[in-house]
Coordinates of C-alpha atoms in Angstrom, one line a residue:
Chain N
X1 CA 5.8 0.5 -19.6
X2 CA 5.3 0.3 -23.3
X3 CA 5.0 -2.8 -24.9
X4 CA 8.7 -2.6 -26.7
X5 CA 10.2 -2.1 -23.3
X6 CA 8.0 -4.4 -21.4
X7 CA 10.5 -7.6 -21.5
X8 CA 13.4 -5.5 -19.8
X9 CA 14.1 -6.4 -15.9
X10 CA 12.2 -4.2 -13.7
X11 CA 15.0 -5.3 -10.6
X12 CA 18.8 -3.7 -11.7
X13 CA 21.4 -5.4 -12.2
X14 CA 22.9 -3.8 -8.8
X15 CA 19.6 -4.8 -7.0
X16 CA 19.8 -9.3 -7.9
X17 CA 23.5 -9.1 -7.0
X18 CA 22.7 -7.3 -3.2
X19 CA 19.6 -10.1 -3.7
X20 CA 22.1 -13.0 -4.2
X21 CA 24.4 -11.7 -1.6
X22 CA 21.7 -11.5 1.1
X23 CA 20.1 -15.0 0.5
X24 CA 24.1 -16.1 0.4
X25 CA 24.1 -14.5 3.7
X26 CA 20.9 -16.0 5.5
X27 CA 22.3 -19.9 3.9
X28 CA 25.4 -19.1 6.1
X29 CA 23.8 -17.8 9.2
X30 CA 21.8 -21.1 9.3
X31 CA 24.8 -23.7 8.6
X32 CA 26.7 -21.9 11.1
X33 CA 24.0 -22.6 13.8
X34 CA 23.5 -26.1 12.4
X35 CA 19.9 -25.7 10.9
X36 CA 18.9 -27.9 8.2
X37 CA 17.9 -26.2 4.6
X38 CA 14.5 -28.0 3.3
X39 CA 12.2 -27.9 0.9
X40 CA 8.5 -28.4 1.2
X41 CA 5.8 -28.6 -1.8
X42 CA 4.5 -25.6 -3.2
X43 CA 1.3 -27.0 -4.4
X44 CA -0.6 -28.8 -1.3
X45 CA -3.9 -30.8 -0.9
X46 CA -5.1 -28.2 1.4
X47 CA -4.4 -25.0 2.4
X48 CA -4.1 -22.2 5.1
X49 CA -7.6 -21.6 6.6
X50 CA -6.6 -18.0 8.1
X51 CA -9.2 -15.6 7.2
X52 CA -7.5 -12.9 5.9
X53 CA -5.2 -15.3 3.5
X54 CA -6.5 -15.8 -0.2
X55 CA -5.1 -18.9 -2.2
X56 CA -4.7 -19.7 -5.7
X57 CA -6.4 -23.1 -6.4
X58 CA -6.0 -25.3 -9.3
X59 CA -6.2 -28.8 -10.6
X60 CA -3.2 -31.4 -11.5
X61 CA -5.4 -33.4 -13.5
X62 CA -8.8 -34.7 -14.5
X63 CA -9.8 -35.5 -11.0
X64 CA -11.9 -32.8 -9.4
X65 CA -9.3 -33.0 -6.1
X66 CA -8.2 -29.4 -5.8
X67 CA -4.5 -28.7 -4.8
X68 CA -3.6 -24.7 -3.5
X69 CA -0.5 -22.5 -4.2
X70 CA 0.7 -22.5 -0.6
X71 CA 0.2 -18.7 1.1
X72 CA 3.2 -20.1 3.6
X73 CA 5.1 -23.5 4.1
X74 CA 4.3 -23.2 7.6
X75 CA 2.0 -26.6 7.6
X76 CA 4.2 -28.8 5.6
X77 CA 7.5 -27.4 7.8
X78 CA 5.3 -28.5 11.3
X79 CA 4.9 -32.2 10.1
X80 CA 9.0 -32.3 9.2
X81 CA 9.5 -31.3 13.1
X82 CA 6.8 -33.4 14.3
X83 CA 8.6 -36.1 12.4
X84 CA 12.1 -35.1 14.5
X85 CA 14.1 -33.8 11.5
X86 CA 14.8 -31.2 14.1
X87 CA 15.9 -27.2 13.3
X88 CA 14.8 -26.4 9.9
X89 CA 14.5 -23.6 7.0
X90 CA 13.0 -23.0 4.0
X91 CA 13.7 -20.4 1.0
X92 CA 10.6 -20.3 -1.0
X93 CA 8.0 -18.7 -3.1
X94 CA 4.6 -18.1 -1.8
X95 CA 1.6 -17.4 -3.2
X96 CA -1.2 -14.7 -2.0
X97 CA -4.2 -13.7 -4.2
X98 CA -5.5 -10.4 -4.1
X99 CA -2.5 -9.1 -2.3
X100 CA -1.1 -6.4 -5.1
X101 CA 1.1 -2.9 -4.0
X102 CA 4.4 -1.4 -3.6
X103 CA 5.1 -3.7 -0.5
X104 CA 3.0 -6.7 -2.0
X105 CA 3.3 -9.2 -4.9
X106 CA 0.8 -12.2 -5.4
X107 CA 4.1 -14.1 -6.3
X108 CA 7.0 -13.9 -3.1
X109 CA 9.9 -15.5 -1.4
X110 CA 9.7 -16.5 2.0
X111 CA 12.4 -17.4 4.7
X112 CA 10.6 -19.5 7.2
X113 CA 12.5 -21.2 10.5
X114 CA 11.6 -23.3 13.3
X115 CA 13.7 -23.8 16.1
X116 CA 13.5 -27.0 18.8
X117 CA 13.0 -25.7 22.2
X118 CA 13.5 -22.0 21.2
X119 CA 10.6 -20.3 23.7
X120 CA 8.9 -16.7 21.7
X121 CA 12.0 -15.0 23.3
X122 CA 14.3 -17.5 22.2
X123 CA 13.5 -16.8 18.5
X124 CA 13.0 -12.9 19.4
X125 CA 16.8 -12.9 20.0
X126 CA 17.9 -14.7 16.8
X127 CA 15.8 -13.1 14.5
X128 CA 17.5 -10.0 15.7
X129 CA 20.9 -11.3 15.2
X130 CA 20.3 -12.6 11.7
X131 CA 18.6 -9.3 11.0
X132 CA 21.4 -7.2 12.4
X133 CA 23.9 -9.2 10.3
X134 CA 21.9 -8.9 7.4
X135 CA 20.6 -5.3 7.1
X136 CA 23.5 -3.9 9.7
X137 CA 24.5 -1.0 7.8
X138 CA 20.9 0.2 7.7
X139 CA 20.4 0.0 10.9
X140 CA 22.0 2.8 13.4
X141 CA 20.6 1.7 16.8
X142 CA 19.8 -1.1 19.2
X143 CA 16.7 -2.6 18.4
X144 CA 13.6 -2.0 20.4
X145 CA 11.5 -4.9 22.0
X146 CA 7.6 -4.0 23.2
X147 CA 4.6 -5.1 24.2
X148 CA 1.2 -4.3 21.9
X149 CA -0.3 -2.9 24.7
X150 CA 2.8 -1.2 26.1
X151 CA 3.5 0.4 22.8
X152 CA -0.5 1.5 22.2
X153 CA -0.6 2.8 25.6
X154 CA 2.5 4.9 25.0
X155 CA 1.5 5.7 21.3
X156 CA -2.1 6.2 21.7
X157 CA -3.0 6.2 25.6
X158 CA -5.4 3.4 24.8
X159 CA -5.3 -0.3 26.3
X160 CA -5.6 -2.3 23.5
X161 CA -6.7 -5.1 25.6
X162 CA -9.6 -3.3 27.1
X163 CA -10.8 -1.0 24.4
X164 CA -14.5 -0.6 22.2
X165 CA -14.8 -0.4 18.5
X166 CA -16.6 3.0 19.4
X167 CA -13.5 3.8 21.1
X168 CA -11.2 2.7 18.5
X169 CA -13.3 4.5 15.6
X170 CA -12.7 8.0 17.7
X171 CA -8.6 7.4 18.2
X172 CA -8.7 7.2 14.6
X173 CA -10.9 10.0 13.4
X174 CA -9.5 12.2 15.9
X175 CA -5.7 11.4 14.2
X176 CA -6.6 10.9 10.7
X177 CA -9.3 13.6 10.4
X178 CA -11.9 11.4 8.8
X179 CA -13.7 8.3 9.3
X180 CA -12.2 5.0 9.6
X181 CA -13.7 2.3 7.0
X182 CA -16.7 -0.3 8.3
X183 CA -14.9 -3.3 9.4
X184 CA -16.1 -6.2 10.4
X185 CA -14.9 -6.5 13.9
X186 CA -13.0 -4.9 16.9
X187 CA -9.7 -7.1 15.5
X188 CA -9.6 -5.6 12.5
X189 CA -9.8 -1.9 14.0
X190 CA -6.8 -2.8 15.8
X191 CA -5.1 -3.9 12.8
X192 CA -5.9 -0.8 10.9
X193 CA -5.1 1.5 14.1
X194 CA -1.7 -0.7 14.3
X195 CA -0.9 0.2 10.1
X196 CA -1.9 3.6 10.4
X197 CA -1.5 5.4 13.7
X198 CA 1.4 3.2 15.2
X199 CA 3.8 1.7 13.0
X200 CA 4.7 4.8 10.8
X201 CA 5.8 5.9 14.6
X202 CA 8.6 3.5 15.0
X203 CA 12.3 5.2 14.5
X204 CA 13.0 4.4 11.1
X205 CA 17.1 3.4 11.4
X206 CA 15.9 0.5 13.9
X207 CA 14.0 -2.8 14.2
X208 CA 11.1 -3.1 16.2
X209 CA 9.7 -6.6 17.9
X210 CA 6.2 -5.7 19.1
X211 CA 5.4 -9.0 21.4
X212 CA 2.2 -10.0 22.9
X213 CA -0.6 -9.6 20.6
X214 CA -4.0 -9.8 21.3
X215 CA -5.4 -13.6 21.8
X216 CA -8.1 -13.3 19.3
X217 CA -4.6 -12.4 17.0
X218 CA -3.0 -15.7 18.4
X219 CA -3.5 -17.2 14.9
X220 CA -0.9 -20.8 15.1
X221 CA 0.6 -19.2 18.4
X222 CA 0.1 -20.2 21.7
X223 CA -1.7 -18.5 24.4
X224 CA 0.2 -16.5 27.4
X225 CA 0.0 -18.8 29.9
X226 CA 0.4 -16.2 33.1
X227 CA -2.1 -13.5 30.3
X228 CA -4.9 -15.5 28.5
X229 CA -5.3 -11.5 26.8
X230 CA -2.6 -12.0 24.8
X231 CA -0.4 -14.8 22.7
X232 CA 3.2 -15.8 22.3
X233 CA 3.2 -13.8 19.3
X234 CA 5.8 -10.8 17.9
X235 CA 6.1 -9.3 15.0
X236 CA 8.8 -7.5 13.7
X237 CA 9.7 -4.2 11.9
X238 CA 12.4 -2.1 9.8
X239 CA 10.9 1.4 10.4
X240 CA 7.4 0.7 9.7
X241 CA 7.7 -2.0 7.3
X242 CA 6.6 -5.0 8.3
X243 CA 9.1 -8.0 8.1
X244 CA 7.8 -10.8 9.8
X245 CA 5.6 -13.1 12.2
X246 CA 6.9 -15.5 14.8
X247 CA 5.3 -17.7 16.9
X248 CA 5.8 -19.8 19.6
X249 CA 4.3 -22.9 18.2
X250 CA 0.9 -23.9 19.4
X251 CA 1.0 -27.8 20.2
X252 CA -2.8 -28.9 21.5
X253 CA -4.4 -30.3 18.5
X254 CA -7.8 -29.8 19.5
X255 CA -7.4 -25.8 20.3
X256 CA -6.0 -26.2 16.9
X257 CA -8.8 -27.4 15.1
X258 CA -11.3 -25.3 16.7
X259 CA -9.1 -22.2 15.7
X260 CA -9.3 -23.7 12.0
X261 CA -13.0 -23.9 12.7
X262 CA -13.4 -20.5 13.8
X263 CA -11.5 -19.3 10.8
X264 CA -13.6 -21.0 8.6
X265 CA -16.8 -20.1 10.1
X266 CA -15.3 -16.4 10.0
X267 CA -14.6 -17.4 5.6
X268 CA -18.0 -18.5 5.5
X269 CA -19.2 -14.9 6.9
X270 CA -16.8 -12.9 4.9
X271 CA -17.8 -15.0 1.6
X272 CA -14.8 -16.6 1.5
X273 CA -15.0 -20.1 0.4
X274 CA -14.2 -22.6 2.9
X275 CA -10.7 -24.5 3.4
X276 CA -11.0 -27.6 4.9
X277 CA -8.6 -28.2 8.2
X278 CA -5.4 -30.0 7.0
X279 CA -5.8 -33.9 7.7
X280 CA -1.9 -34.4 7.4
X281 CA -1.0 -31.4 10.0
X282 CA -3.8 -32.2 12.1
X283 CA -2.2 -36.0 12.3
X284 CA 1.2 -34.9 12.5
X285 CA 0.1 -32.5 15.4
X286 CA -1.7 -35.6 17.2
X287 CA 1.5 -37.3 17.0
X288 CA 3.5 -34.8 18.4
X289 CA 5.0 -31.8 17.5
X290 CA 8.1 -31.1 19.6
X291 CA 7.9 -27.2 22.2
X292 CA 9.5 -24.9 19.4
X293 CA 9.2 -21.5 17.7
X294 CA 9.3 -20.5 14.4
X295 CA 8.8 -17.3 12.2
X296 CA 8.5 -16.4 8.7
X297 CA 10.2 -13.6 6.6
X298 CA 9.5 -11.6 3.7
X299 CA 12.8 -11.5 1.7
X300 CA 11.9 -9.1 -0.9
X301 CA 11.3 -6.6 1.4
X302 CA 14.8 -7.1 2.8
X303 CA 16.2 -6.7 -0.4
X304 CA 14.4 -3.6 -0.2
X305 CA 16.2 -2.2 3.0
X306 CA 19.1 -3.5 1.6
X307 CA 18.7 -2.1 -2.0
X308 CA 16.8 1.4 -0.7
X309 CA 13.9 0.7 -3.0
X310 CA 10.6 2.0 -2.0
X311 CA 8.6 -0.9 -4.3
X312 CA 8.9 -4.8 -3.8
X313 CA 8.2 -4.1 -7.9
X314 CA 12.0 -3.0 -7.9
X315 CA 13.4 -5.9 -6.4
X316 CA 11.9 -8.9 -8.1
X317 CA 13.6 -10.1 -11.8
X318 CA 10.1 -9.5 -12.9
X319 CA 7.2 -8.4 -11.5
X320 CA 3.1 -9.8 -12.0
X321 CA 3.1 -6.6 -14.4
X322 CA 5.4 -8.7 -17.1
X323 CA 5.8 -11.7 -15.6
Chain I
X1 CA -25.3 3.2 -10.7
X2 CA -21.5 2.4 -11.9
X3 CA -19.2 1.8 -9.0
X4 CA -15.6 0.8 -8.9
X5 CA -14.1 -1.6 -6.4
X6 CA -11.2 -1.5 -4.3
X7 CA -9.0 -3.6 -6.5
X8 CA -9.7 -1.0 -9.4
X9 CA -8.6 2.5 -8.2
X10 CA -5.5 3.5 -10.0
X11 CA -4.3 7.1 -10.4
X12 CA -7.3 9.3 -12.1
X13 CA -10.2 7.2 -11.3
X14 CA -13.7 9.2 -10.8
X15 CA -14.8 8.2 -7.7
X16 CA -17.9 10.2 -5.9
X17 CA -17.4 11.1 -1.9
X18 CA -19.7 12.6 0.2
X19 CA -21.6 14.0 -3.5
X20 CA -18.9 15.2 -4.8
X21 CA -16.9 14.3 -7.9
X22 CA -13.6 13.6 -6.7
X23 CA -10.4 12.1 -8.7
X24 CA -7.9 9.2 -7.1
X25 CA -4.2 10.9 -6.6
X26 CA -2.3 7.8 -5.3
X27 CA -3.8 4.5 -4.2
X28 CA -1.8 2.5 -1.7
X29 CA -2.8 -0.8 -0.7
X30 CA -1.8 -1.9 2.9
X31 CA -1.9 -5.5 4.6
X32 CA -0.5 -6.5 8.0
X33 CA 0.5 -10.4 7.1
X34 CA -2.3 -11.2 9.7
X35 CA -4.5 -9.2 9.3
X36 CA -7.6 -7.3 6.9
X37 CA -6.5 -5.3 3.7
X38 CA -7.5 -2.2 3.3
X39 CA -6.7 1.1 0.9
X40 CA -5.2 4.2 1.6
X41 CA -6.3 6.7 -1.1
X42 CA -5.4 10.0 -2.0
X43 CA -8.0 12.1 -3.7
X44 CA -8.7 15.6 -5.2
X45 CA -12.1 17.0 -4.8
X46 CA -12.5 18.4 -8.4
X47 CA -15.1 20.7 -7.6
X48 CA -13.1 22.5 -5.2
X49 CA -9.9 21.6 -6.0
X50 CA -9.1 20.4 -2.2
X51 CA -7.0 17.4 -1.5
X52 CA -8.2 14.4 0.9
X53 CA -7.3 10.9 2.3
X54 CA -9.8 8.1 2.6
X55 CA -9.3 4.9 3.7
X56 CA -11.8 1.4 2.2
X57 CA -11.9 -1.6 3.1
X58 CA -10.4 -4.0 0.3
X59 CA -12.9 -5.2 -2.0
X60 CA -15.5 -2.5 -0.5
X61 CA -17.4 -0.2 -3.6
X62 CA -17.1 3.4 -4.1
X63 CA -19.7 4.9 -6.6
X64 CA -18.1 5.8 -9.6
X65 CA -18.7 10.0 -10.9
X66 CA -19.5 10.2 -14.3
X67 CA -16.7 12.6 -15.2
X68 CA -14.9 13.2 -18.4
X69 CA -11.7 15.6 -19.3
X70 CA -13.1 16.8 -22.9
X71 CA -11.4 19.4 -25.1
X72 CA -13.2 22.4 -26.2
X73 CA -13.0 25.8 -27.5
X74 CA -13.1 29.0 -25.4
X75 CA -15.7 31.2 -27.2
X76 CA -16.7 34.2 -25.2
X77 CA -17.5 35.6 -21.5
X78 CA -20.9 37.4 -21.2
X79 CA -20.4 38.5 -17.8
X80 CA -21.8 35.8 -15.8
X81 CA -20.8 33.0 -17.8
X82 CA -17.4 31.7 -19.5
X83 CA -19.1 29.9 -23.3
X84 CA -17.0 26.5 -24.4
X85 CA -17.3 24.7 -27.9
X86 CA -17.1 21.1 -28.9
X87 CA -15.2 21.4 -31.8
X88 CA -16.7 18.4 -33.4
X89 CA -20.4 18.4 -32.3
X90 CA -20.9 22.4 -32.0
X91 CA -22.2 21.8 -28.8
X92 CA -21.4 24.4 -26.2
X93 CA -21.6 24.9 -22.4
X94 CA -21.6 27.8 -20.1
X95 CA -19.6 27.3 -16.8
X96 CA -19.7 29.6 -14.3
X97 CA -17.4 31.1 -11.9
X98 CA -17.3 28.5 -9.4
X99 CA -16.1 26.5 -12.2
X100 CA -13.3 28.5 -14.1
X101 CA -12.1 29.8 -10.9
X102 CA -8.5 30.8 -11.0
X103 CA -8.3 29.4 -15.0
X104 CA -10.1 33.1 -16.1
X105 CA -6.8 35.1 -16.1
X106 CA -5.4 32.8 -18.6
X107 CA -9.0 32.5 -21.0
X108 CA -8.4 33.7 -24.3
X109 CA -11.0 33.3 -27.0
X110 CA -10.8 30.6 -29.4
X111 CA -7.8 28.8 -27.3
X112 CA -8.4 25.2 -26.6
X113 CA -8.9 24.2 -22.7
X114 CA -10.1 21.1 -21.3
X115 CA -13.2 21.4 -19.4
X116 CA -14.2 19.1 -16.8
X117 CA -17.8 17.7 -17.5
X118 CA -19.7 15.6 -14.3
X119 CA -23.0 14.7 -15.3
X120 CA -22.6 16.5 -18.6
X121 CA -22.0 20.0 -16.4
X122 CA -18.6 21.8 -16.6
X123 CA -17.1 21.4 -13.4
X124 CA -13.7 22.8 -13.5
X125 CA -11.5 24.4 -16.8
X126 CA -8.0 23.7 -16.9
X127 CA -6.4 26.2 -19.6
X128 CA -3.6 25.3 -22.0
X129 CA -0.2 25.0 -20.2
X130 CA 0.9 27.7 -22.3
X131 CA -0.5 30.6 -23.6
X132 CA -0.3 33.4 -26.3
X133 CA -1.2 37.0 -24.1
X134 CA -0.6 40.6 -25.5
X135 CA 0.4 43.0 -22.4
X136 CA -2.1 45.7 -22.1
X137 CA -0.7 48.1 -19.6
X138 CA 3.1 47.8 -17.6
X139 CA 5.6 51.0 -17.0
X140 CA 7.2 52.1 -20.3
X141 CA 10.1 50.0 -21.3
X142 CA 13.9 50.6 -20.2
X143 CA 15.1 50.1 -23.8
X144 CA 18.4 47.9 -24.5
X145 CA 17.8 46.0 -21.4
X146 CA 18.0 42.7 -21.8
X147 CA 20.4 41.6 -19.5
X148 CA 20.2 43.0 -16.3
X149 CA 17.7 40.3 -15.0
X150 CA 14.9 42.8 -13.2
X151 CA 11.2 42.0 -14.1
X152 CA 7.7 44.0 -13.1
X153 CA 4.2 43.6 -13.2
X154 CA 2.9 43.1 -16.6
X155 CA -1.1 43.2 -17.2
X156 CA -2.0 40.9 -20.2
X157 CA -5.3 41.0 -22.0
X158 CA -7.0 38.3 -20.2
X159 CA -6.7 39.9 -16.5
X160 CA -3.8 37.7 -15.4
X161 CA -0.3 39.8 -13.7
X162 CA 2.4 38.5 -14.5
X163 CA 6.4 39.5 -14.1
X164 CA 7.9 40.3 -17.3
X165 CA 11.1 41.1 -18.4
X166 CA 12.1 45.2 -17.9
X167 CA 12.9 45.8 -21.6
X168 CA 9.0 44.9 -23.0
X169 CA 6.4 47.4 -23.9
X170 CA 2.4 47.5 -24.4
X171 CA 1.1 45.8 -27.1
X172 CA 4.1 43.2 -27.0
X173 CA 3.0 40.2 -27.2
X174 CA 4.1 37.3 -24.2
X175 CA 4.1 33.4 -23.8
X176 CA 3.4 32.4 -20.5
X177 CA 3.1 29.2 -18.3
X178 CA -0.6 28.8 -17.0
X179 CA 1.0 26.7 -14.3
X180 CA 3.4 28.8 -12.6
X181 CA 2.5 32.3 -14.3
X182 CA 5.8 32.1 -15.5
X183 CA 6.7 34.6 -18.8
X184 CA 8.4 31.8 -20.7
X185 CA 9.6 34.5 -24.1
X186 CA 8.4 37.1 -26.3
X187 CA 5.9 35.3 -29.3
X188 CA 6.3 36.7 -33.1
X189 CA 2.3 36.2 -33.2

């Protein structure tokens, strides 16, 4: 991109007007099933403490109070249901530092919805439907809901709930042909095993919810209560691009906290710097926040299903290259 | 000692892996939305020329290889060694066969390649993407044919084989694509 050139678009024309057609479709889904459209501050007094999130922080005046791009709405959203404003979503930008590649943008929007009394399952279902509505063209089959540990069993023959890091380090030299990096725990072997060996496995033309993760991967989910291995956590993918996170919401403010805790400790070990646990969640979690589930969404990277681009690049107006 | 970190590969950075001096293809960065970043990275070995796939730890640091691409001037072979020029300094280097590998077929004195230099060494020679070659032996030419499309083996002055059309002769003289082998024309030089 030379510097005469550098103002122009790098989304088409073609590509904002699928854009502006899918986020016409997602504001239709929700008013049809009655769920509330909000807004929620981008710029919060504290921030996400999860380990593996970066946050941009800054100043709004002379004060030496920090406030933080949010990295998801996801705390603010929690203290409008504890409140009881009931079923909510939220179209917004987020903010992740250090996060820069053809699937990832520092800058993103987010669709991000709780539901009232929606169990994991529940939400499983309607994410599928809005999905299916959304991409449905793309998408030839019936989608495919697993277990981690099913699918690593049937993947890898490994039990991802009973497995070493020496263990894990051989799958993946044994696949890959060469070492796996030095990570800093078992976790994080799982998650590279999970990016490398497993998703580029799912059949591309369909979605895949992969349920159950690992407990130590709970992050704001709760814990299985007939499995304390695993969490009421899925994700779900297009092919082997990662679309989104759902939860069902943990409520116990004190196993709250000490996750924060945790995370922070594991910051502190990393050389991350420290986020203090969020005084206004942790209050609005002590008053109450009612059983529900929630998930968030990365929309660019439905437009890029939707627009068959290979780049997030290609589907934002402008991207941090001439922002 | 230099080194780059994660957040700095891009396409045709001079990384060093397991001692050798090795150049970044393609650079992917991957994140699961819960989980560690890491990099997937593509890279060619320049010594030998072989392709491999790494994967770091985001914000780990590879040693950087001190590597540059720098012109010079093919001078002369003198059986063991191929001779290079720096155009502007004078200063030559010898590289030897591990070096010029396949690129020897396509050396002609006083063309300019570019000549790989780690540690101030010549590493690797890539030749111009075309050059100037005068055939030196082929079957006698079937005169007037220019159309019928058939080629054969043509033996230029520096060694390389190449097809050529079947209406050329010795001592013609042939551009030709370093890349493919490809005979490209006939050259007036």
């Amino acid at each position: 991109m030379n510097e005469k050139t550098k103002w122009w678009p790098t989304a088409e024309l073609a590509t904002l007007q699928l854009r502006a057609k899918l986020l016409n479709q997602i504001r239709t889904f929700f008013l049809e099933r009655d769920v509330l459209e909000v807004e929620t501050p981008i710029f919060t007094q504290s921030g996400s403490t999860e380990v593996h999130l970066d946050q941009f922080v800054t100043q709004v005046d002379q004060s030496h109070q920090s406030f933080s791009l949010n990295t998801s709405a996801e705390l603010a959203m929690k203290r409008l249901l504890a409140a009881g404003y009931g079923d909510i979503y939220q179209i917004s930008k987020v903010f992740r530092a250090n996060e820069l590649g053809s699937r990832h943008e520092p800058e993103f929007s987010m669709l991000e919805w709780y539901r009232v009394g929606f169990t994991m399952n529940d939400l499983l279902k309607e994410v599928d439907d809005l999905l299916t509505s959304v991409l449905g063209k793309h998408l030839k089959q019936t989608s495919e809901v697993k277990s981690y540990q099913q699918t690593f069993l049937e993947i890898l023959e490994l039990d991802p709930l009973d497995v070493s890091v020496d263990e894990l380090k051989a799958i993946y030299k044994q696949q890959k042909g060469y070492d796996a990096p030095e990570l800093d725990e078992k976790q994080a072997y799982l998650g590279l095993i999970m990016s490398e060996l497993i998703e580029p496995e799912f059949a591309k033309d369909r979605l895949t919810f992969i349920t159950h993760y690992p407990a130590e991967q709970a992050s704001l989910a709760r814990i299985n209560k007939s499995d304390h291995r695993v969490a009421e956590r899925f994700e779900v993918f297009a092919g082997g691009l990662e679309l989104g996170n759902g939860f069902y919401e943990l409520k116990d403010v004190e196993e709250q906290k000490r996750r924060m805790c945790e995370e922070n400790l594991r910051r502190t070990q990393l050389g991350k710097p420290e986020v203090k646990p969020d005084p206004l969640f942790c209050a609005a979690l002590e008053h109450g926040l009612p059983d529900c589930s929630g998930i968030a969404i990365g929309i660019d990277r439905l437009v890029m299903l939707e627009a068959n681009k290979n780049s997030i690049q290609d589907v934002k107006s402008f991207s941090t290259s001439n922002a | 000692m230099a080194s780059y970190s994660t957040n700095e590969f891009r396409g045709g950075l001079k990384l060093m892996i397991d001692g050798d001096p090795c150049s970044i293809i393609e650079n992917e960065f991957v994140k699961p939305g819960k989980g560690q970043a890491f990099n997937r990275v593509k890279l060619r070995n320049l010594k030998t020329g072989r392709v491999l796939e790494k994967t770091y730890k985001s914000g780990e640091s590879v040693e950087a290889a001190d590597v540059v691409d720098q012109d010079m001037q093919y001078l002369y072979n003198d059986g063991d060694a191929w001779h290079f020029m720096h155009q502007d300094t004078y200063e030559q280097v010898a590289a030897d066969e591990a070096a010029v590998g396949d690129a020897a077929q396509w050396l002609k004195e006083q063309d300019i390649c570019v000549v790989t230099l780690w540690n101030d060494n010549p590493i690797a020679i890539t030749p111009p993407n075309h050059v100037i070659l005068k055939i030196t032996e082929t079957d006698p030419g079937v005169r007037g044919d220019t159309a019928s499309g058939g080629t054969k083996p043509a033996t230029c002055e520096t060694g390389a084989v190449i097809k050529v059309p079947l209406f050329l002769e010795e001592g013609d003289t042939v551009k030709v694509d370093t890349r493919t082998g490809e005979y490209l024309g006939r050259s007036k030089e």
